[in-house]
mmCIF file of C-alpha atoms and ligand atoms in Angstrom:
data_model
loop_
_atom_site.group_PDB
_atom_site.id
_atom_site.type_symbol
_atom_site.label_atom_id
_atom_site.label_comp_id
_atom_site.label_asym_id
_atom_site.label_seq_id
_atom_site.Cartn_x
_atom_site.Cartn_y
_atom_site.Cartn_z
ATOM 1 C CA MET A 1 46.097 128.256 57.672
ATOM 2 C CA ALA A 2 48.665 128.771 60.263
ATOM 3 C CA LEU A 3 50.018 127.592 63.472
ATOM 4 C CA ILE A 4 50.233 130.932 65.729
ATOM 5 C CA ILE A 5 51.525 130.658 69.116
ATOM 6 C CA GLN A 6 49.811 133.433 71.342
ATOM 7 C CA LYS A 7 51.835 133.937 74.790
ATOM 8 C CA PHE A 8 49.430 135.746 77.444
ATOM 9 C CA GLY A 9 51.424 137.842 80.438
ATOM 10 C CA GLY A 10 50.318 138.120 84.097
ATOM 11 C CA THR A 11 48.149 141.476 83.383
ATOM 12 C CA SER A 12 46.373 139.762 80.806
ATOM 13 C CA VAL A 13 45.317 136.826 82.893
ATOM 14 C CA GLY A 14 44.792 138.962 85.702
ATOM 15 C CA SER A 15 41.379 137.879 86.578
ATOM 16 C CA VAL A 16 38.394 135.722 85.524
ATOM 17 C CA GLU A 17 36.935 138.902 83.623
ATOM 18 C CA ARG A 18 40.788 139.042 81.785
ATOM 19 C CA ILE A 19 40.916 135.244 81.091
ATOM 20 C CA ASN A 20 37.639 134.902 79.568
ATOM 21 C CA ALA A 21 38.810 138.077 77.451
ATOM 22 C CA VAL A 22 42.031 136.057 76.459
ATOM 23 C CA ALA A 23 39.283 132.841 75.551
ATOM 24 C CA ASP A 24 37.294 135.299 73.212
ATOM 25 C CA LYS A 25 40.844 136.479 71.549
ATOM 26 C CA VAL A 26 41.838 132.542 70.915
ATOM 27 C CA ILE A 27 38.111 131.819 69.562
ATOM 28 C CA ARG A 28 38.546 134.556 67.271
ATOM 29 C CA THR A 29 42.208 133.214 65.670
ATOM 30 C CA ARG A 30 40.638 129.900 65.782
ATOM 31 C CA LYS A 31 37.698 131.217 63.861
ATOM 32 C CA GLN A 32 40.143 132.454 61.196
ATOM 33 C CA GLY A 33 41.157 129.170 60.387
ATOM 34 C CA HIS A 34 44.484 128.973 62.466
ATOM 35 C CA ASP A 35 45.554 126.431 64.733
ATOM 36 C CA VAL A 36 46.315 128.069 68.168
ATOM 37 C CA VAL A 37 48.917 126.868 71.229
ATOM 38 C CA VAL A 38 48.503 129.496 74.034
ATOM 39 C CA VAL A 39 51.423 130.089 76.309
ATOM 40 C CA VAL A 40 50.452 131.629 79.893
ATOM 41 C CA SER A 41 51.639 133.246 82.489
ATOM 42 C CA ALA A 42 50.808 133.070 86.453
ATOM 43 C CA MET A 43 47.884 135.675 87.268
ATOM 44 C CA SER A 44 49.714 139.064 87.898
ATOM 45 C CA GLY A 45 51.263 139.071 91.404
ATOM 46 C CA GLU A 46 50.966 135.394 91.717
ATOM 47 C CA THR A 47 54.900 134.377 91.360
ATOM 48 C CA ASP A 48 55.465 137.301 93.679
ATOM 49 C CA ARG A 49 52.866 136.300 96.569
ATOM 50 C CA LEU A 50 53.863 132.532 96.200
ATOM 51 C CA LEU A 51 57.825 133.815 96.843
ATOM 52 C CA ALA A 52 57.268 136.048 99.476
ATOM 53 C CA LEU A 53 55.300 132.818 101.205
ATOM 54 C CA ALA A 54 58.507 131.008 100.731
ATOM 55 C CA ASN A 55 60.952 134.055 102.084
ATOM 56 C CA ASP A 56 58.871 134.098 105.386
ATOM 57 C CA ILE A 57 59.372 130.633 106.055
ATOM 58 C CA ALA A 58 62.997 130.237 105.255
ATOM 59 C CA HIS A 59 65.921 132.417 104.882
ATOM 60 C CA ARG A 60 66.933 130.950 101.842
ATOM 61 C CA PRO A 61 64.368 128.630 100.297
ATOM 62 C CA ASP A 62 65.468 125.257 98.860
ATOM 63 C CA ARG A 63 65.475 125.680 94.980
ATOM 64 C CA ARG A 64 63.905 122.737 94.405
ATOM 65 C CA GLU A 65 61.143 123.162 96.593
ATOM 66 C CA LEU A 66 60.631 126.718 95.683
ATOM 67 C CA ASP A 67 60.330 125.538 91.742
ATOM 68 C CA VAL A 68 57.746 123.123 93.124
ATOM 69 C CA LEU A 69 55.952 126.039 94.587
ATOM 70 C CA LEU A 70 56.298 128.572 91.816
ATOM 71 C CA ALA A 71 55.340 126.124 89.241
ATOM 72 C CA THR A 72 51.818 126.123 90.680
ATOM 73 C CA GLY A 73 50.934 129.853 89.348
ATOM 74 C CA GLU A 74 50.778 128.990 85.989
ATOM 75 C CA GLN A 75 48.668 125.938 86.701
ATOM 76 C CA VAL A 76 46.190 127.888 88.053
ATOM 77 C CA THR A 77 45.962 129.547 84.746
ATOM 78 C CA ILE A 78 46.146 127.010 82.004
ATOM 79 C CA ALA A 79 43.004 125.266 84.053
ATOM 80 C CA LEU A 80 41.196 128.290 84.041
ATOM 81 C CA LEU A 81 41.858 129.408 80.485
ATOM 82 C CA ALA A 82 40.920 125.866 79.381
ATOM 83 C CA ILE A 83 37.601 125.683 81.110
ATOM 84 C CA ALA A 84 36.866 129.463 79.818
ATOM 85 C CA LEU A 85 37.552 128.033 76.171
ATOM 86 C CA ARG A 86 35.684 124.925 76.794
ATOM 87 C CA GLU A 87 32.717 126.771 78.378
ATOM 88 C CA LYS A 88 32.502 128.636 75.205
ATOM 89 C CA GLY A 89 32.260 125.758 73.349
ATOM 90 C CA GLN A 90 36.097 125.917 71.934
ATOM 91 C CA ASP A 91 37.685 122.015 72.510
ATOM 92 C CA ALA A 92 40.733 122.612 74.500
ATOM 93 C CA VAL A 93 43.356 120.692 76.788
ATOM 94 C CA SER A 94 45.848 122.103 79.185
ATOM 95 C CA PHE A 95 49.266 120.924 80.214
ATOM 96 C CA THR A 96 52.280 121.343 82.287
ATOM 97 C CA GLY A 97 55.633 122.067 81.387
ATOM 98 C CA GLY A 98 56.429 118.553 82.329
ATOM 99 C CA GLN A 99 53.601 116.966 80.259
ATOM 100 C CA VAL A 100 54.546 118.287 77.286
ATOM 101 C CA ARG A 101 58.187 117.477 77.783
ATOM 102 C CA ILE A 102 59.912 120.759 78.358
ATOM 103 C CA LEU A 103 62.906 119.399 79.299
ATOM 104 C CA THR A 104 65.555 121.741 80.640
ATOM 105 C CA ASP A 105 68.505 121.530 82.622
ATOM 106 C CA SER A 106 68.517 120.976 86.721
ATOM 107 C CA ALA A 107 69.688 124.704 87.305
ATOM 108 C CA HIS A 108 66.535 125.604 89.751
ATOM 109 C CA THR A 109 64.861 128.756 89.548
ATOM 110 C CA LYS A 110 66.728 129.323 86.176
ATOM 111 C CA ALA A 111 66.505 126.497 84.293
ATOM 112 C CA ARG A 112 67.535 126.494 80.531
ATOM 113 C CA ILE A 113 65.369 124.438 77.845
ATOM 114 C CA MET A 114 67.263 121.905 76.318
ATOM 115 C CA ASP A 115 64.612 120.015 74.124
ATOM 116 C CA ILE A 116 60.704 119.780 73.687
ATOM 117 C CA ASP A 117 58.953 116.958 72.842
ATOM 118 C CA ALA A 118 56.273 118.272 70.824
ATOM 119 C CA ALA A 119 54.270 115.311 69.704
ATOM 120 C CA ARG A 120 51.735 115.379 72.395
ATOM 121 C CA VAL A 121 51.032 119.188 71.319
ATOM 122 C CA ARG A 122 50.559 118.100 67.589
ATOM 123 C CA LYS A 123 48.260 115.382 68.615
ATOM 124 C CA ALA A 124 45.951 117.433 70.617
ATOM 125 C CA LEU A 125 46.055 120.019 67.554
ATOM 126 C CA SER A 126 45.426 117.509 64.584
ATOM 127 C CA LYS A 127 42.159 116.550 66.953
ATOM 128 C CA GLY A 128 41.323 120.536 66.648
ATOM 129 C CA ARG A 129 41.897 121.512 69.909
ATOM 130 C CA VAL A 130 43.160 124.938 71.470
ATOM 131 C CA VAL A 131 46.181 123.710 73.789
ATOM 132 C CA VAL A 132 47.511 125.530 76.748
ATOM 133 C CA VAL A 133 50.594 124.995 77.953
ATOM 134 C CA ALA A 134 52.081 126.429 81.239
ATOM 135 C CA GLY A 135 54.781 129.068 80.675
ATOM 136 C CA PHE A 136 57.901 129.488 83.038
ATOM 137 C CA GLN A 137 58.187 125.570 83.917
ATOM 138 C CA GLY A 138 59.528 122.522 82.307
ATOM 139 C CA ILE A 139 61.271 119.153 84.134
ATOM 140 C CA ASP A 140 64.761 118.182 84.410
ATOM 141 C CA ALA A 141 66.114 114.857 83.203
ATOM 142 C CA ASP A 142 65.285 113.150 86.674
ATOM 143 C CA GLY A 143 61.553 114.280 86.597
ATOM 144 C CA ASN A 144 62.089 117.425 88.930
ATOM 145 C CA ILE A 145 59.930 120.376 87.860
ATOM 146 C CA THR A 146 62.339 123.638 87.272
ATOM 147 C CA THR A 147 61.887 127.144 86.451
ATOM 148 C CA LEU A 148 63.190 129.301 83.535
ATOM 149 C CA GLY A 149 63.527 132.433 85.762
ATOM 150 C CA ARG A 150 61.518 135.312 85.809
ATOM 151 C CA GLY A 151 59.489 136.553 82.764
ATOM 152 C CA GLY A 152 60.176 132.843 81.608
ATOM 153 C CA SER A 153 56.885 132.188 80.122
ATOM 154 C CA ASP A 154 58.079 134.359 76.686
ATOM 155 C CA THR A 155 60.832 131.776 76.515
ATOM 156 C CA THR A 156 58.393 129.051 77.020
ATOM 157 C CA ALA A 157 56.417 130.640 73.888
ATOM 158 C CA VAL A 158 59.560 131.154 72.105
ATOM 159 C CA ALA A 159 60.538 127.748 72.380
ATOM 160 C CA MET A 160 57.183 126.297 71.575
ATOM 161 C CA ALA A 161 57.177 128.116 68.408
ATOM 162 C CA ALA A 162 60.386 126.796 67.620
ATOM 163 C CA ALA A 163 59.742 123.239 68.447
ATOM 164 C CA LEU A 164 56.374 123.425 66.357
ATOM 165 C CA LYS A 165 57.936 125.418 63.533
ATOM 166 C CA ALA A 166 54.834 127.942 64.308
ATOM 167 C CA ASP A 167 54.122 130.511 61.810
ATOM 168 C CA GLU A 168 54.679 133.418 64.417
ATOM 169 C CA CYS A 169 54.682 133.966 68.048
ATOM 170 C CA ASP A 170 52.538 136.657 69.400
ATOM 171 C CA VAL A 171 53.334 137.963 72.921
ATOM 172 C CA TYR A 172 50.558 139.800 74.259
ATOM 173 C CA THR A 173 51.218 142.314 76.950
ATOM 174 C CA ASP A 174 50.267 145.774 78.897
ATOM 175 C CA VAL A 175 52.197 147.824 76.379
ATOM 176 C CA ASP A 176 51.466 147.916 72.593
ATOM 177 C CA GLY A 177 54.761 147.289 71.210
ATOM 178 C CA VAL A 178 58.263 148.190 71.178
ATOM 179 C CA TYR A 179 58.824 151.764 71.403
ATOM 180 C CA THR A 180 62.156 154.361 69.996
ATOM 181 C CA ALA A 181 62.080 155.594 73.816
ATOM 182 C CA ASP A 182 60.383 154.551 77.030
ATOM 183 C CA PRO A 183 57.529 157.051 76.369
ATOM 184 C CA ARG A 184 57.019 157.873 79.902
ATOM 185 C CA ILE A 185 59.891 159.910 79.344
ATOM 186 C CA VAL A 186 59.501 160.961 75.689
ATOM 187 C CA PRO A 187 55.687 161.495 75.029
ATOM 188 C CA GLU A 188 56.909 161.572 71.034
ATOM 189 C CA ALA A 189 57.867 158.264 71.016
ATOM 190 C CA ASN A 190 56.905 155.801 68.147
ATOM 191 C CA ARG A 191 56.286 152.576 67.999
ATOM 192 C CA LEU A 192 58.390 150.541 66.122
ATOM 193 C CA LYS A 193 56.901 148.365 63.403
ATOM 194 C CA ARG A 194 60.012 145.958 63.298
ATOM 195 C CA ILE A 195 63.222 145.697 65.058
ATOM 196 C CA SER A 196 65.920 142.930 64.470
ATOM 197 C CA TYR A 197 66.656 140.200 67.016
ATOM 198 C CA GLU A 198 70.111 141.862 67.825
ATOM 199 C CA GLU A 199 68.660 145.326 68.602
ATOM 200 C CA MET A 200 66.076 143.876 70.576
ATOM 201 C CA LEU A 201 68.618 142.068 72.683
ATOM 202 C CA GLU A 202 70.397 145.086 73.335
ATOM 203 C CA MET A 203 67.150 146.967 73.987
ATOM 204 C CA ALA A 204 66.513 144.101 76.605
ATOM 205 C CA SER A 205 69.789 144.305 78.213
ATOM 206 C CA LEU A 206 69.595 147.724 78.624
ATOM 207 C CA GLY A 207 66.716 148.106 80.433
ATOM 208 C CA SER A 208 63.914 147.452 77.900
ATOM 209 C CA LYS A 209 61.892 145.492 80.026
ATOM 210 C CA VAL A 210 59.265 144.471 77.470
ATOM 211 C CA LEU A 211 60.226 140.446 76.892
ATOM 212 C CA GLN A 212 62.907 137.828 79.165
ATOM 213 C CA ILE A 213 66.500 138.671 77.439
ATOM 214 C CA ARG A 214 66.568 134.801 76.723
ATOM 215 C CA SER A 215 63.031 134.599 74.696
ATOM 216 C CA VAL A 216 64.278 137.254 72.132
ATOM 217 C CA GLU A 217 67.818 135.097 72.062
ATOM 218 C CA PHE A 218 66.390 131.836 71.444
ATOM 219 C CA ALA A 219 63.860 133.561 68.712
ATOM 220 C CA GLY A 220 66.486 134.983 66.888
ATOM 221 C CA LYS A 221 68.813 131.714 67.287
ATOM 222 C CA TYR A 222 65.945 129.621 65.514
ATOM 223 C CA HIS A 223 64.292 132.691 63.245
ATOM 224 C CA VAL A 224 61.029 132.430 64.976
ATOM 225 C CA PRO A 225 58.874 135.737 64.130
ATOM 226 C CA LEU A 226 57.987 137.202 67.488
ATOM 227 C CA ARG A 227 55.442 140.048 67.615
ATOM 228 C CA VAL A 228 54.802 141.655 70.861
ATOM 229 C CA LEU A 229 51.291 142.980 71.056
ATOM 230 C CA SER A 230 48.819 144.409 73.765
ATOM 231 C CA SER A 231 45.789 142.250 74.908
ATOM 232 C CA PHE A 232 43.587 145.394 75.470
ATOM 233 C CA GLN A 233 43.811 147.203 72.188
ATOM 234 C CA ASP A 234 44.259 146.037 68.825
ATOM 235 C CA GLY A 235 46.982 146.891 66.515
ATOM 236 C CA PRO A 236 49.986 145.376 64.859
ATOM 237 C CA GLY A 237 52.256 145.398 67.576
ATOM 238 C CA THR A 238 56.290 145.614 66.688
ATOM 239 C CA LEU A 239 57.499 142.567 64.565
ATOM 240 C CA ILE A 240 60.949 141.027 66.059
ATOM 241 C CA THR A 241 62.583 139.592 62.845
ATOM 242 C CA ASP A 242 65.710 139.124 60.770
ATOM 243 C CA GLU A 243 67.569 141.990 59.687
ATOM 244 C CA ASP A 244 67.078 143.898 56.703
ATOM 245 C CA LYS A 245 68.357 146.534 54.099
ATOM 246 C CA GLU A 246 65.259 148.645 55.224
ATOM 247 C CA MET A 247 66.786 148.513 58.950
ATOM 248 C CA GLU A 248 69.857 149.803 58.268
ATOM 249 C CA GLN A 249 68.931 152.957 56.607
ATOM 250 C CA ALA A 250 67.931 154.097 59.842
ATOM 251 C CA LEU A 251 70.781 155.586 61.819
ATOM 252 C CA ILE A 252 69.435 154.334 64.781
ATOM 253 C CA SER A 253 66.102 152.437 66.108
ATOM 254 C CA GLY A 254 65.980 153.151 69.546
ATOM 255 C CA ILE A 255 66.791 154.883 72.713
ATOM 256 C CA ALA A 256 67.118 152.460 76.208
ATOM 257 C CA HIS A 257 68.124 153.703 79.374
ATOM 258 C CA ALA A 258 69.332 151.749 82.839
ATOM 259 C CA LYS A 259 68.079 153.602 86.075
ATOM 260 C CA ASP A 260 69.598 151.079 88.353
ATOM 261 C CA GLU A 261 73.420 151.584 87.652
ATOM 262 C CA ALA A 262 76.348 152.431 90.201
ATOM 263 C CA LYS A 263 80.022 153.209 89.735
ATOM 264 C CA LEU A 264 82.919 152.629 91.608
ATOM 265 C CA THR A 265 86.713 153.549 90.992
ATOM 266 C CA ILE A 266 89.610 152.713 92.265
ATOM 267 C CA MET A 267 92.333 155.068 92.234
ATOM 268 C CA GLY A 268 96.383 155.123 92.453
ATOM 269 C CA VAL A 269 96.689 151.323 91.348
ATOM 270 C CA PRO A 270 100.306 150.174 90.722
ATOM 271 C CA ASP A 271 100.084 150.003 86.802
ATOM 272 C CA ARG A 272 101.148 146.479 85.950
ATOM 273 C CA PRO A 273 100.085 143.302 84.307
ATOM 274 C CA GLY A 274 97.170 141.240 85.973
ATOM 275 C CA ILE A 275 96.073 144.217 88.022
ATOM 276 C CA ALA A 276 92.748 144.330 86.292
ATOM 277 C CA TYR A 277 92.227 140.713 87.002
ATOM 278 C CA THR A 278 93.266 141.244 90.724
ATOM 279 C CA ILE A 279 90.623 144.175 91.143
ATOM 280 C CA LEU A 280 88.081 142.389 89.453
ATOM 281 C CA GLY A 281 88.458 138.815 89.883
ATOM 282 C CA PRO A 282 87.132 139.150 93.565
ATOM 283 C CA ILE A 283 84.167 140.881 92.322
ATOM 284 C CA ALA A 284 83.242 138.120 89.992
ATOM 285 C CA ASP A 285 84.001 135.759 92.715
ATOM 286 C CA ALA A 286 81.187 137.215 94.612
ATOM 287 C CA ASN A 287 78.950 136.727 91.848
ATOM 288 C CA ILE A 288 78.594 140.653 90.928
ATOM 289 C CA GLU A 289 78.156 141.508 87.389
ATOM 290 C CA VAL A 290 80.559 144.361 85.905
ATOM 291 C CA ASP A 291 78.987 146.146 82.908
ATOM 292 C CA MET A 292 81.514 148.797 81.759
ATOM 293 C CA ILE A 293 85.073 148.965 82.800
ATOM 294 C CA VAL A 294 87.222 152.261 81.588
ATOM 295 C CA GLN A 295 91.263 152.201 83.001
ATOM 296 C CA ASN A 296 93.018 155.610 82.977
ATOM 297 C CA VAL A 297 96.615 155.581 82.867
ATOM 298 C CA GLY A 298 98.482 158.254 84.737
ATOM 299 C CA ALA A 299 101.775 159.516 84.314
ATOM 300 C CA ASP A 300 103.447 157.969 87.528
ATOM 301 C CA ASN A 301 102.912 154.491 86.433
ATOM 302 C CA SER A 302 99.689 154.376 88.251
ATOM 303 C CA THR A 303 96.239 154.061 87.044
ATOM 304 C CA ASP A 304 92.557 154.323 87.980
ATOM 305 C CA LEU A 305 90.050 151.465 87.350
ATOM 306 C CA THR A 306 85.887 152.600 87.099
ATOM 307 C CA PHE A 307 83.279 149.913 86.427
ATOM 308 C CA THR A 308 79.827 149.761 86.881
ATOM 309 C CA VAL A 309 77.247 147.131 88.667
ATOM 310 C CA HIS A 310 73.839 146.954 89.371
ATOM 311 C CA ARG A 311 72.834 149.113 92.001
ATOM 312 C CA ASN A 312 71.744 146.662 94.184
ATOM 313 C CA ASP A 313 75.447 145.043 94.226
ATOM 314 C CA TYR A 314 76.593 148.487 95.249
ATOM 315 C CA ASP A 315 77.683 147.708 98.871
ATOM 316 C CA ARG A 316 78.784 144.602 98.363
ATOM 317 C CA ALA A 317 81.036 145.556 95.456
ATOM 318 C CA MET A 318 82.390 148.610 97.930
ATOM 319 C CA GLU A 319 83.844 146.168 100.441
ATOM 320 C CA ILE A 320 85.402 144.174 97.934
ATOM 321 C CA LEU A 321 87.041 146.999 96.302
ATOM 322 C CA GLN A 322 87.849 148.410 99.667
ATOM 323 C CA LYS A 323 89.668 145.286 100.707
ATOM 324 C CA THR A 324 91.667 145.109 97.226
ATOM 325 C CA CYS A 325 92.769 148.512 97.966
ATOM 326 C CA ARG A 326 94.268 147.565 101.258
ATOM 327 C CA GLU A 327 95.997 144.631 100.067
ATOM 328 C CA ILE A 328 97.284 146.235 96.469
ATOM 329 C CA GLY A 329 98.504 149.443 98.474
ATOM 330 C CA ALA A 330 96.235 151.685 96.114
ATOM 331 C CA ARG A 331 95.499 155.098 97.247
ATOM 332 C CA GLY A 332 91.645 155.026 97.370
ATOM 333 C CA VAL A 333 88.185 153.969 96.507
ATOM 334 C CA THR A 334 85.312 156.136 95.478
ATOM 335 C CA GLY A 335 82.261 155.252 94.199
ATOM 336 C CA ASP A 336 78.789 156.729 93.221
ATOM 337 C CA LYS A 337 74.930 155.256 93.318
ATOM 338 C CA ARG A 338 73.764 158.297 91.390
ATOM 339 C CA ILE A 339 74.323 157.557 87.763
ATOM 340 C CA VAL A 340 72.022 155.937 84.700
ATOM 341 C CA LYS A 341 73.214 154.733 81.701
ATOM 342 C CA ILE A 342 71.768 155.822 78.408
ATOM 343 C CA SER A 343 72.054 154.230 74.980
ATOM 344 C CA ILE A 344 71.390 154.410 71.436
ATOM 345 C CA VAL A 345 70.800 151.277 69.559
ATOM 346 C CA GLY A 346 70.373 150.443 65.926
ATOM 347 C CA VAL A 347 71.863 148.372 63.015
ATOM 348 C CA GLY A 348 72.340 151.269 61.178
ATOM 349 C CA MET A 349 75.696 152.149 63.013
ATOM 350 C CA ARG A 350 77.338 149.636 60.841
ATOM 351 C CA SER A 351 76.705 151.271 57.710
ATOM 352 C CA HIS A 352 76.391 155.161 59.014
ATOM 353 C CA ALA A 353 79.679 156.843 60.571
ATOM 354 C CA GLY A 354 79.413 159.567 63.076
ATOM 355 C CA ILE A 355 76.660 158.231 65.100
ATOM 356 C CA ALA A 356 78.636 157.960 68.089
ATOM 357 C CA SER A 357 79.749 162.026 67.662
ATOM 358 C CA ARG A 358 76.589 163.431 66.918
ATOM 359 C CA MET A 359 75.350 161.560 70.416
ATOM 360 C CA PHE A 360 78.063 163.192 71.841
ATOM 361 C CA LYS A 361 77.483 166.558 70.301
ATOM 362 C CA ALA A 362 73.653 166.493 71.292
ATOM 363 C CA LEU A 363 74.197 165.599 75.372
ATOM 364 C CA ALA A 364 77.396 168.589 74.944
ATOM 365 C CA ASP A 365 74.448 170.900 73.474
ATOM 366 C CA GLU A 366 72.234 170.543 76.727
ATOM 367 C CA GLY A 367 75.648 170.788 79.123
ATOM 368 C CA ILE A 368 75.089 167.036 79.845
ATOM 369 C CA ASN A 369 78.944 165.359 81.433
ATOM 370 C CA ILE A 370 79.472 162.116 80.174
ATOM 371 C CA GLN A 371 81.084 160.085 82.749
ATOM 372 C CA MET A 372 82.222 156.776 81.191
ATOM 373 C CA ILE A 373 81.737 155.503 77.306
ATOM 374 C CA SER A 374 81.308 152.043 75.845
ATOM 375 C CA THR A 375 80.225 150.726 72.530
ATOM 376 C CA SER A 376 79.323 147.908 70.530
ATOM 377 C CA GLU A 377 78.807 147.173 66.896
ATOM 378 C CA ILE A 378 75.189 148.188 67.106
ATOM 379 C CA LYS A 379 74.990 150.372 70.472
ATOM 380 C CA VAL A 380 77.002 153.405 72.106
ATOM 381 C CA SER A 381 76.330 153.726 75.867
ATOM 382 C CA VAL A 382 76.739 156.490 77.912
ATOM 383 C CA VAL A 383 76.799 156.924 81.919
ATOM 384 C CA VAL A 384 75.656 160.224 83.230
ATOM 385 C CA ASP A 385 74.335 161.993 86.254
ATOM 386 C CA GLU A 386 70.787 160.795 87.185
ATOM 387 C CA LYS A 387 69.414 164.160 87.317
ATOM 388 C CA TYR A 388 70.187 164.118 83.039
ATOM 389 C CA LEU A 389 68.487 161.082 82.611
ATOM 390 C CA GLU A 390 65.148 162.485 80.941
ATOM 391 C CA LEU A 391 66.979 165.542 79.887
ATOM 392 C CA GLY A 392 69.755 163.076 77.867
ATOM 393 C CA VAL A 393 66.763 160.882 76.749
ATOM 394 C CA ARG A 394 64.863 163.554 74.977
ATOM 395 C CA ALA A 395 68.039 165.141 73.689
ATOM 396 C CA LEU A 396 69.222 162.137 71.955
ATOM 397 C CA HIS A 397 65.638 161.014 70.727
ATOM 398 C CA SER A 398 65.003 164.568 69.062
ATOM 399 C CA ALA A 399 68.692 164.344 67.892
ATOM 400 C CA PHE A 400 68.371 161.155 65.995
ATOM 401 C CA GLY A 401 65.005 162.473 64.409
ATOM 402 C CA LEU A 402 62.985 159.451 65.683
ATOM 403 C CA GLU A 403 59.915 161.697 66.718
ATOM 404 C CA LYS A 404 59.211 161.625 63.093
ATOM 405 C CA GLY A 405 58.993 157.989 62.743
ATOM 406 C CA ALA A 406 62.684 156.993 61.344
ATOM 407 C CA ASN A 407 62.802 153.088 60.706
ATOM 408 C CA GLY A 408 59.451 152.134 59.966
ATOM 409 C CA ALA A 409 58.027 154.036 63.077
ATOM 410 C CA GLY A 410 54.747 154.987 63.497
HETATM 411 N N1 LIG B 501 55.048 133.894 86.425
HETATM 412 C C1 LIG B 501 56.663 133.982 85.862
HETATM 413 C C2 LIG B 501 56.832 135.511 86.460
HETATM 414 O O1 LIG B 501 56.262 136.217 87.336
HETATM 415 C C3 LIG B 501 56.742 134.276 84.655
HETATM 416 C C4 LIG B 501 56.135 134.849 83.674
HETATM 417 O O2 LIG B 501 55.699 135.646 84.228
HETATM 418 O O3 LIG B 501 56.582 134.849 82.547
HETATM 419 O O4 LIG B 501 58.189 135.937 86.505
HETATM 420 MG MG1 MG B 502 56.243 139.181 81.287
#
């Protein structure tokens, strides 16, 4: 007998029919002899609907009150699911985040979990009940309701799994696993059987939106075996787990892409100590996240600096950069919103040489110009013109033989 955490996202509980289907699935797991803790999201679209209501009333709604509002979405689904389970003859009890003492810091709308007191859940499980916990929410030290940021129910599920030392945390979504590339771009993409926490973290931060990034960090830290599965069809999904030898044998595990990037360049900057800080400091002060940074040194003691930001931040970043340009007497500023980032990810890079050059060759063979490059131990990213997104992703997918089911995919 195992203890299994099952998490169901918004589309999986989006209607009464779907909630009944979830109840059936939970009962099947119970019948196999396992204890089950279920974590649910709000019904699909509900969190957006609540946010829109608040935004209709206030330009910047108070964050504490936003959390009181947003937490109601998940409270609806826990109650409905517990009612469905009981209706089908399965004893069940629902708890809000505060009731199971998911203790967070006080950073409203993006709180972090500090501690979980799992005693109440354990007690209910010992009575043979299915425990249904509201995702996405917690309570701070002063008893205020908090929420964990969009997609935060994933993190609730992983945190519950860690606190209860569960055998597995199964996240049911509308996709049946993690793929070697976005199947909408690469029809031959394969579902990965397994992927390491670190690779999944890179994939998630590079644009694959299957799991909340923080949930993957959490799972890695506490070694929670995390599985992504479809709630609509049966199948083994993708297991996210500790790295092992087999994973390292593959050259790369997958191709990720991010469409919503933009780049800005400041030209003819006097090349002297502190200049990067002078340029990027005001950008950071405006809370704009900078991703890649490239600095080029010219012959005349001046330099160009290019960096990328999220496309939504482009206009603000441009304004700030123009101001800096005037202040330091740089030659000028340019920018481009029509860029994308394509990345190859894999722990195999640690033990195989020549992966980056194979990537560059594949892109060159297609006549794709690389505008920027950045690397980490298990990833190489390039910025290219957005018109090359599909072509680039497909070229890389085939250059690394991912359609053949590398890395245990398929
Ligand atoms: N309901 C929240 C959201 O839509 C949390 C979640 O679904 O994980 O972001
Ligand atoms: Mg989600």
